């Protein structure tokens, strides 16, 4: 049974930083690309960042380029999202996600991902 558990969310002032973590179990972690999505109230769930199984390839949404960094530690079965220079528009629930199959190269669409965490709330005040 695959489990993804996010942590690290909270309330921060604009310009501040947070580091999200996602601990995975029930899958061969080093064989999976992983993504961080976010969903603001009343909006779609969008991909923020994605990292390949080796960590050698990353993707960032334009809105977070230069501010967010995705990384992974395959020895700890954990993927991270370092968020700097936070803005009020970054306020959302952040989700960690994985595709169904190992070695898959999921795109940006949420429907390419089958396993989801419960989400962690990030709130940025102005």
PDB file of C-alpha atoms in Angstrom:
ATOM      1  CA  UNK A   1       0.000   0.000   0.000  1.00  0.00           C
ATOM      2  CA  UNK A   2       1.514   3.252  -1.155  1.00  0.00           C
ATOM      3  CA  UNK A   3       1.501   6.092   1.348  1.00  0.00           C
ATOM      4  CA  UNK A   4       2.673   9.662   0.865  1.00  0.00           C
ATOM      5  CA  UNK A   5       2.753  11.865   3.942  1.00  0.00           C
ATOM      6  CA  UNK A   6       3.413  15.593   3.643  1.00  0.00           C
ATOM      7  CA  UNK A   7       4.621  17.859   6.414  1.00  0.00           C
ATOM      8  CA  UNK A   8       6.124  21.289   6.889  1.00  0.00           C
ATOM      9  CA  UNK A   9       3.267  23.580   5.990  1.00  0.00           C
ATOM     10  CA  UNK A  10       2.268  26.562   8.067  1.00  0.00           C
ATOM     11  CA  UNK A  11       1.684  30.289   8.193  1.00  0.00           C
ATOM     12  CA  UNK A  12       4.480  32.577   7.043  1.00  0.00           C
ATOM     13  CA  UNK A  13       4.826  36.221   6.127  1.00  0.00           C
ATOM     14  CA  UNK A  14       5.436  37.290   2.559  1.00  0.00           C
ATOM     15  CA  UNK A  15       9.107  36.981   1.714  1.00  0.00           C
ATOM     16  CA  UNK A  16       9.587  34.116   4.125  1.00  0.00           C
ATOM     17  CA  UNK A  17      10.507  30.498   3.527  1.00  0.00           C
ATOM     18  CA  UNK A  18       9.122  27.049   4.210  1.00  0.00           C
ATOM     19  CA  UNK A  19      10.392  23.570   3.500  1.00  0.00           C
ATOM     20  CA  UNK A  20       7.863  20.872   2.739  1.00  0.00           C
ATOM     21  CA  UNK A  21       8.671  17.187   3.090  1.00  0.00           C
ATOM     22  CA  UNK A  22       6.921  14.141   1.687  1.00  0.00           C
ATOM     23  CA  UNK A  23       7.775  10.750   3.156  1.00  0.00           C
ATOM     24  CA  UNK A  24       6.890   7.794   0.946  1.00  0.00           C
ATOM     25  CA  UNK A  25       6.339   4.132   1.729  1.00  0.00           C
ATOM     26  CA  UNK A  26       5.009   1.097  -0.087  1.00  0.00           C
ATOM     27  CA  UNK A  27       6.887   1.756  -3.316  1.00  0.00           C
ATOM     28  CA  UNK A  28      10.406   1.478  -4.650  1.00  0.00           C
ATOM     29  CA  UNK A  29      11.023   5.155  -4.091  1.00  0.00           C
ATOM     30  CA  UNK A  30      14.130   5.499  -6.231  1.00  0.00           C
ATOM     31  CA  UNK A  31      12.180   4.251  -9.279  1.00  0.00           C
ATOM     32  CA  UNK A  32       9.493   6.943  -9.202  1.00  0.00           C
ATOM     33  CA  UNK A  33       9.262  10.473 -10.458  1.00  0.00           C
ATOM     34  CA  UNK A  34       7.449  12.636  -7.926  1.00  0.00           C
ATOM     35  CA  UNK A  35       5.528  15.844  -8.114  1.00  0.00           C
ATOM     36  CA  UNK A  36       4.401  18.639  -5.838  1.00  0.00           C
ATOM     37  CA  UNK A  37       0.983  20.089  -6.666  1.00  0.00           C
ATOM     38  CA  UNK A  38      -0.963  22.858  -5.053  1.00  0.00           C
ATOM     39  CA  UNK A  39      -4.603  23.776  -4.919  1.00  0.00           C
ATOM     40  CA  UNK A  40      -5.853  27.148  -3.804  1.00  0.00           C
ATOM     41  CA  UNK A  41      -9.443  27.603  -2.683  1.00  0.00           C
ATOM     42  CA  UNK A  42     -11.769  27.467  -5.669  1.00  0.00           C
ATOM     43  CA  UNK A  43      -9.007  26.693  -8.145  1.00  0.00           C
ATOM     44  CA  UNK A  44      -7.620  23.709  -9.980  1.00  0.00           C
ATOM     45  CA  UNK A  45      -4.885  21.488  -8.604  1.00  0.00           C
ATOM     46  CA  UNK A  46      -1.752  22.447 -10.536  1.00  0.00           C
ATOM     47  CA  UNK A  47       1.735  21.008 -10.760  1.00  0.00           C
ATOM     48  CA  UNK A  48       4.307  23.175  -9.022  1.00  0.00           C
ATOM     49  CA  UNK A  49       7.427  21.059  -9.418  1.00  0.00           C
ATOM     50  CA  UNK A  50       8.448  17.592 -10.519  1.00  0.00           C
ATOM     51  CA  UNK A  51      11.615  15.554 -10.066  1.00  0.00           C
ATOM     52  CA  UNK A  52      12.776  12.464 -11.905  1.00  0.00           C
ATOM     53  CA  UNK A  53      13.611   9.229 -10.136  1.00  0.00           C
ATOM     54  CA  UNK A  54      17.318  10.010 -10.079  1.00  0.00           C
ATOM     55  CA  UNK A  55      16.862  13.667  -9.266  1.00  0.00           C
ATOM     56  CA  UNK A  56      18.689  14.569 -12.429  1.00  0.00           C
ATOM     57  CA  UNK A  57      15.732  16.217 -14.125  1.00  0.00           C
ATOM     58  CA  UNK A  58      13.368  18.772 -12.664  1.00  0.00           C
ATOM     59  CA  UNK A  59      10.406  20.834 -13.823  1.00  0.00           C
ATOM     60  CA  UNK A  60       9.001  24.025 -12.318  1.00  0.00           C
ATOM     61  CA  UNK A  61       5.884  25.979 -13.055  1.00  0.00           C
ATOM     62  CA  UNK A  62       6.676  29.466 -14.317  1.00  0.00           C
ATOM     63  CA  UNK A  63       5.085  30.991 -11.245  1.00  0.00           C
ATOM     64  CA  UNK A  64       7.667  29.431  -8.909  1.00  0.00           C
ATOM     65  CA  UNK A  65      10.829  29.339 -11.005  1.00  0.00           C
ATOM     66  CA  UNK A  66      13.747  30.823  -9.146  1.00  0.00           C
ATOM     67  CA  UNK A  67      11.935  30.663  -5.811  1.00  0.00           C
ATOM     68  CA  UNK A  68      11.144  26.983  -5.243  1.00  0.00           C
ATOM     69  CA  UNK A  69      13.508  24.020  -5.339  1.00  0.00           C
ATOM     70  CA  UNK A  70      12.489  20.379  -5.468  1.00  0.00           C
ATOM     71  CA  UNK A  71      14.908  17.732  -4.268  1.00  0.00           C
ATOM     72  CA  UNK A  72      14.889  14.152  -3.068  1.00  0.00           C
ATOM     73  CA  UNK A  73      16.785  11.855  -0.765  1.00  0.00           C
ATOM     74  CA  UNK A  74      16.364   8.307  -2.029  1.00  0.00           C
ATOM     75  CA  UNK A  75      18.025   6.905   1.087  1.00  0.00           C
ATOM     76  CA  UNK A  76      15.276   8.479   3.198  1.00  0.00           C
ATOM     77  CA  UNK A  77      12.398   7.903   0.759  1.00  0.00           C
ATOM     78  CA  UNK A  78      11.636  11.598   0.997  1.00  0.00           C
ATOM     79  CA  UNK A  79      11.060  14.408  -1.469  1.00  0.00           C
ATOM     80  CA  UNK A  80      11.342  18.062  -0.470  1.00  0.00           C
ATOM     81  CA  UNK A  81      10.072  21.388  -1.696  1.00  0.00           C
ATOM     82  CA  UNK A  82      12.086  24.380  -0.520  1.00  0.00           C
ATOM     83  CA  UNK A  83       9.989  27.499  -0.929  1.00  0.00           C
ATOM     84  CA  UNK A  84      11.667  30.889  -0.699  1.00  0.00           C
ATOM     85  CA  UNK A  85      10.464  34.435  -1.281  1.00  0.00           C
ATOM     86  CA  UNK A  86       6.921  33.312  -0.614  1.00  0.00           C
ATOM     87  CA  UNK A  87       4.047  35.422  -1.890  1.00  0.00           C
ATOM     88  CA  UNK A  88       0.408  35.581  -0.790  1.00  0.00           C
ATOM     89  CA  UNK A  89      -0.526  33.914  -4.076  1.00  0.00           C
ATOM     90  CA  UNK A  90       1.422  30.830  -2.993  1.00  0.00           C
ATOM     91  CA  UNK A  91      -1.263  30.188  -0.389  1.00  0.00           C
ATOM     92  CA  UNK A  92      -2.725  26.743  -1.070  1.00  0.00           C
ATOM     93  CA  UNK A  93      -2.850  23.144   0.051  1.00  0.00           C
ATOM     94  CA  UNK A  94       0.282  21.424  -1.215  1.00  0.00           C
ATOM     95  CA  UNK A  95       0.189  17.781  -2.251  1.00  0.00           C
ATOM     96  CA  UNK A  96       2.865  15.244  -3.006  1.00  0.00           C
ATOM     97  CA  UNK A  97       2.038  12.807  -5.810  1.00  0.00           C
ATOM     98  CA  UNK A  98       3.446   9.811  -7.654  1.00  0.00           C
ATOM     99  CA  UNK A  99       2.413   8.002 -10.843  1.00  0.00           C
ATOM    100  CA  UNK A 100       1.132   4.447 -10.753  1.00  0.00           C
ATOM    101  CA  UNK A 101       4.112   2.849 -12.442  1.00  0.00           C
ATOM    102  CA  UNK A 102       7.842   3.046 -11.770  1.00  0.00           C
ATOM    103  CA  UNK A 103       9.997   4.632 -14.444  1.00  0.00           C
ATOM    104  CA  UNK A 104       6.994   6.593 -15.700  1.00  0.00           C
ATOM    105  CA  UNK A 105       7.537  10.122 -16.965  1.00  0.00           C
ATOM    106  CA  UNK A 106       4.365  11.893 -15.865  1.00  0.00           C
ATOM    107  CA  UNK A 107       3.512  15.188 -17.423  1.00  0.00           C
ATOM    108  CA  UNK A 108       1.971  18.211 -15.804  1.00  0.00           C
ATOM    109  CA  UNK A 109      -1.587  16.933 -15.725  1.00  0.00           C
ATOM    110  CA  UNK A 110      -2.831  15.805 -12.333  1.00  0.00           C
ATOM    111  CA  UNK A 111      -4.447  12.744 -13.912  1.00  0.00           C
ATOM    112  CA  UNK A 112      -1.008  11.343 -14.711  1.00  0.00           C
ATOM    113  CA  UNK A 113      -0.519  10.836 -10.984  1.00  0.00           C
ATOM    114  CA  UNK A 114      -2.274   8.065  -9.072  1.00  0.00           C
ATOM    115  CA  UNK A 115      -0.912   8.267  -5.549  1.00  0.00           C
ATOM    116  CA  UNK A 116      -1.514  11.344  -3.412  1.00  0.00           C
ATOM    117  CA  UNK A 117      -0.745  12.527   0.060  1.00  0.00           C
ATOM    118  CA  UNK A 118      -3.295  14.169   2.319  1.00  0.00           C
ATOM    119  CA  UNK A 119      -1.888  17.632   1.696  1.00  0.00           C
ATOM    120  CA  UNK A 120      -0.335  20.296   3.888  1.00  0.00           C
ATOM    121  CA  UNK A 121      -1.640  23.853   4.163  1.00  0.00           C
ATOM    122  CA  UNK A 122       0.615  26.774   3.313  1.00  0.00           C
ATOM    123  CA  UNK A 123      -0.645  30.258   4.110  1.00  0.00           C
ATOM    124  CA  UNK A 124       1.336  33.378   3.224  1.00  0.00           C
ATOM    125  CA  UNK A 125       0.268  36.666   4.773  1.00  0.00           C
ATOM    126  CA  UNK A 126       0.928  40.030   3.179  1.00  0.00           C
TER     127      UNK A 126
END
